[in-house]
Each structure stands twice: as structure tokens, then as C-alpha cells.
C-alpha positions as CSV (number, residue, x, y, z in Angstrom):
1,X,-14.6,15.7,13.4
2,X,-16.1,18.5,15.4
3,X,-13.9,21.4,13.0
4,X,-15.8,19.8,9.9
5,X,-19.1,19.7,12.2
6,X,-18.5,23.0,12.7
7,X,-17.6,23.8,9.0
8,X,-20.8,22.4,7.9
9,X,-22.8,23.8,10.6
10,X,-22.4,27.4,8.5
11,X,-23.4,25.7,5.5
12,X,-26.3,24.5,7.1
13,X,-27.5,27.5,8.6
14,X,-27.3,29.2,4.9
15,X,-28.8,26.4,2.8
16,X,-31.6,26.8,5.9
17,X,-31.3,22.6,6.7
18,X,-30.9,20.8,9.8
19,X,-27.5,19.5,10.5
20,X,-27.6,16.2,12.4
21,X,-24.2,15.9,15.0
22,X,-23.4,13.0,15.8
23,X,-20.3,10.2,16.9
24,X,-18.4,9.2,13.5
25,X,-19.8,6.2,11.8
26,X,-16.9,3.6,10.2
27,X,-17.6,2.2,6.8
28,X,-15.5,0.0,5.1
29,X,-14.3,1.0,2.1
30,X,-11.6,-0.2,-0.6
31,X,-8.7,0.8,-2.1
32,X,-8.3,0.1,-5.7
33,X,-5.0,-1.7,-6.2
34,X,-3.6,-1.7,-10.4
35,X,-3.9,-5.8,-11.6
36,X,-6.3,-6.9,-8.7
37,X,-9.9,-7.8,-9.2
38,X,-10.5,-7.1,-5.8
39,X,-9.8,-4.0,-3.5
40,X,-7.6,-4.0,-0.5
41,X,-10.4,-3.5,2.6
42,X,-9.9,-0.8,5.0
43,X,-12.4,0.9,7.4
44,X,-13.0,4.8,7.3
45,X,-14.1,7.0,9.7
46,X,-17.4,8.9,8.1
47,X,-20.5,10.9,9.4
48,X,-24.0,10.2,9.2
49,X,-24.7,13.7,7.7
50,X,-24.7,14.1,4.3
51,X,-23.3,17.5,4.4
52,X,-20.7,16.6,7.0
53,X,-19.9,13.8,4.7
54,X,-19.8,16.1,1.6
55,X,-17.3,18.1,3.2
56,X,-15.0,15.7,5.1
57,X,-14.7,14.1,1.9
58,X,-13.9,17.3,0.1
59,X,-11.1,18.0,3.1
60,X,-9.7,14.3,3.4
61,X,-10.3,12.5,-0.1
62,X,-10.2,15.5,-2.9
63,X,-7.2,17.3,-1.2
64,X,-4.9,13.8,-1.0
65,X,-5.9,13.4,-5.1
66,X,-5.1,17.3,-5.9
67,X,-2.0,17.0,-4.3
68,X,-0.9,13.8,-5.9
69,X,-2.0,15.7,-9.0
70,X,-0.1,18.8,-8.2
71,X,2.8,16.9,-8.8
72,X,2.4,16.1,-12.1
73,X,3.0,12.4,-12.2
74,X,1.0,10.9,-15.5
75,X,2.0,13.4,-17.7
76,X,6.0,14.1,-16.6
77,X,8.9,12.6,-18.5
78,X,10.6,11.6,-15.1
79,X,8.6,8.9,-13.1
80,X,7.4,9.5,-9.7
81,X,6.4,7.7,-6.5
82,X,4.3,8.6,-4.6
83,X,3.6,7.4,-1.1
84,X,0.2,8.0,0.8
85,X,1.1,6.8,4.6
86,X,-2.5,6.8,5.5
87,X,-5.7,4.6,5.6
88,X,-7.6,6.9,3.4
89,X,-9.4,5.4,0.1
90,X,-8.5,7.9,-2.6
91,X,-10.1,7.8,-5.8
92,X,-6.7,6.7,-7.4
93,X,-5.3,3.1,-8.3
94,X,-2.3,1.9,-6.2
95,X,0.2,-0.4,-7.1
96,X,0.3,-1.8,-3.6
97,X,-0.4,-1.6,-0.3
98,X,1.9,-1.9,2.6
99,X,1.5,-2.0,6.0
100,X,3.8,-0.2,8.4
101,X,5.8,-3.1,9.6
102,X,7.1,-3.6,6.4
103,X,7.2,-0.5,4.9
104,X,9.7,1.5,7.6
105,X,12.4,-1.2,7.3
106,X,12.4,-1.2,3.5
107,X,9.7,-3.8,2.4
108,X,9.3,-7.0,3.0
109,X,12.0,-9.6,3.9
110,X,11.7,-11.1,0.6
111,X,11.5,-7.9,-0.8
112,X,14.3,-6.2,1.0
113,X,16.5,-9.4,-0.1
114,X,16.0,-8.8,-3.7
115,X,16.9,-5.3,-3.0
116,X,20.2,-6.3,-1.3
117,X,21.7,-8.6,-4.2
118,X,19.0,-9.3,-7.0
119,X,18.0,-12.5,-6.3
120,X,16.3,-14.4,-3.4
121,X,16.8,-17.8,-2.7
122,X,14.1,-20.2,-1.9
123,X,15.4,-22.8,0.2
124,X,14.6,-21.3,3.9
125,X,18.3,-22.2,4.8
126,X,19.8,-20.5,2.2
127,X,18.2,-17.7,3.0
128,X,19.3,-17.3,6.6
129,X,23.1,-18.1,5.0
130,X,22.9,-15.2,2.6
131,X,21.1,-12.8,5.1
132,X,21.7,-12.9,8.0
133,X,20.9,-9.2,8.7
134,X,17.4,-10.4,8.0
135,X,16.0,-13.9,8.8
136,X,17.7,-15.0,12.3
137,X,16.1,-18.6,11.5
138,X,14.9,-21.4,9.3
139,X,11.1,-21.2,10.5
140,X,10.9,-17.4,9.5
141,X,12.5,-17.4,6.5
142,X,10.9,-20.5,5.6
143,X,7.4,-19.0,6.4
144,X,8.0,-15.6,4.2
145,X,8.9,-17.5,1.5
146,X,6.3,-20.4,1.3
147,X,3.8,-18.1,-0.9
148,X,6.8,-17.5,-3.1
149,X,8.0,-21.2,-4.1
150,X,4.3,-21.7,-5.5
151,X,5.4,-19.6,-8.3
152,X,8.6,-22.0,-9.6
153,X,9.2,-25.5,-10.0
154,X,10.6,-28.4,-8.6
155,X,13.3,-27.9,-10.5
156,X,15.1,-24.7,-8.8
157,X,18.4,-25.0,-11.4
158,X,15.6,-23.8,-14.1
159,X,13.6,-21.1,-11.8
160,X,14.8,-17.8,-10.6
161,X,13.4,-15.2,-8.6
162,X,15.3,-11.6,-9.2
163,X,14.8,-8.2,-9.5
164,X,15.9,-5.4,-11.9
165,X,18.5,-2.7,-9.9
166,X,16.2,0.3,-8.2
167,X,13.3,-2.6,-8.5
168,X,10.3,-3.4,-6.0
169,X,8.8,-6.7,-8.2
170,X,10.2,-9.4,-8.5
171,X,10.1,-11.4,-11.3
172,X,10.0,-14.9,-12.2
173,X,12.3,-16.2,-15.0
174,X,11.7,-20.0,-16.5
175,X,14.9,-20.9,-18.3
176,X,14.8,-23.2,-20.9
């Protein structure tokens, strides 16, 4: 904080206004995730300052969106990921947010067992069965897949969870 103090201190002194120092202020703030009415809370670190708020923002915010620009991913025939390993709220829509726990090893467990074969089965057992390089026991497994089973019936011959090969989402298919 005290380089962009320092930064705006020159501006200051030219635009011939007082520049007000002080410890950095956190702010929540959201980041804007693509099908979610509401955004994914984090707390920034900001200044009380306008003009060292002007200016972080122009060295933190605006420099993570130009370089996301830079490489060309809305107008590009190939698709792009892009990954932004920080708690920063950009002015861009995310698909989702992960937190480091999950990310380094792949994802999720649930996520990382569609990755592995497809398909994730439901029944916490199952589960440990099929993966054992994941869940190590009923409870866990059981517990990362309770939000999941809210999305099929009762009837688990009719309801599959899978995933299309090189696929994140996965998707729920009701067969007739």
C-alpha cells in the first residue's frame, strides 16, 4: 500500500490536494458469477483516499481485466480459460469460484469423480467402492454428495449424474 501511497502522493502534489495516508480499509465486495442472482462475497483491501483508491484500482482491478483481454478470449475461434487465483473482484463475470482446497487437487471430489470416469454415483458407499483414491469413507463421501441427490429422484435406475469428456459441469439426465 505504501508504493501506491506513494504513487498518488505525486499526483497529489500536482493536482495541488491533500492526500490523506492512512491503514487500508476492507470493503466487501462481490464477484459476479454467470447464472447467479447473487454475487460470491469476498472482502478487499481499499484506501480511504479517493486518489489512492483511483489508482490501486487502476494497478489491481483494470490491469487483471486488460490482461484477460489481451488474450483474446470472446472474440477467438479456440476457447479459453482463464484462471484468476486471487481474491480480487474484477469487473468480469465468472463461471465459478473455487477455493484453494479444491482447486489444487483438481476440483471437488464430486467433481474430480466425474472427471475420472463420467459419472458419479450417489449412494455414499458406492462411492468409496469406485474411488477409493478419493473418499476414504462413507461419512465423507456421503456428506459431498447430499447437495447432489436433491437434484434426482427416488428412483436412481431413471437419474444420472455425468459429464461430457474435458467437462467441469455435471449434468443431470431424467430418462424416460
Amino acid at each position: 500500500m505504501q508504493e501506491i501511497e506513494l504513487t498518488a502522493r505525486a499526483f497529489a502534489a500536482k493536482l495541488g490536494q491533500p492526500l490523506v495516508c492512512s491503514d487500508p480499509v476492507w470493503e466487501w465486495r462481490g464477484i459476479r458469477i454467470r447464472n447467479q442472482a447473487a454475487a460470491h462475497p469476498i472482502v478487499v483491501m481499499t484506501h480511504s483516499d479517493p486518489l489512492v483508491e483511483n489508482i490501486l484500482h487502476q494497478t489491481r482491478e483494470a490491469e487483471i481485466a486488460q490482461a484477460i483481454d489481451r488474450i483474446r478470449v470472446i472474440h477467438n475461434r479456440e476457447p479459453k480459460e482463464v484462471i484468476i487465483m486471487n481474491e480480487i473482484a474484477v469487473d468480469i463475470t465468472v463461471d465459478r469460484v473455487v477455493g484453494w482446497p479444491d482447486f489444487w487437487p483438481g476440483g471437488t471430489r464430486p467433481e474430480r469423480a466425474v472427471q475420472m470416469s463420467g459419472f458419479l454415483p450417489l449412494d455414499g458407499q458406492e462411492a468409496v467402492n469406485l474411488f477409493t483414491e478419493i473418499w476414504n469413507n462413507k461419512e465423507t463421501s456421503n456428506k459431498d454428495l447430499k447437495p447432489l441427490k436433491s437434484l434426482v429422484s427416488e428412483d436412481a435406475y431413471k437419474d444420472l449424474l455425468y459429464a461430457k469428456p474435458d467437462s467441469k459441469v455435471v449434468c443431470h439426465v431424467r430418462c424416460p
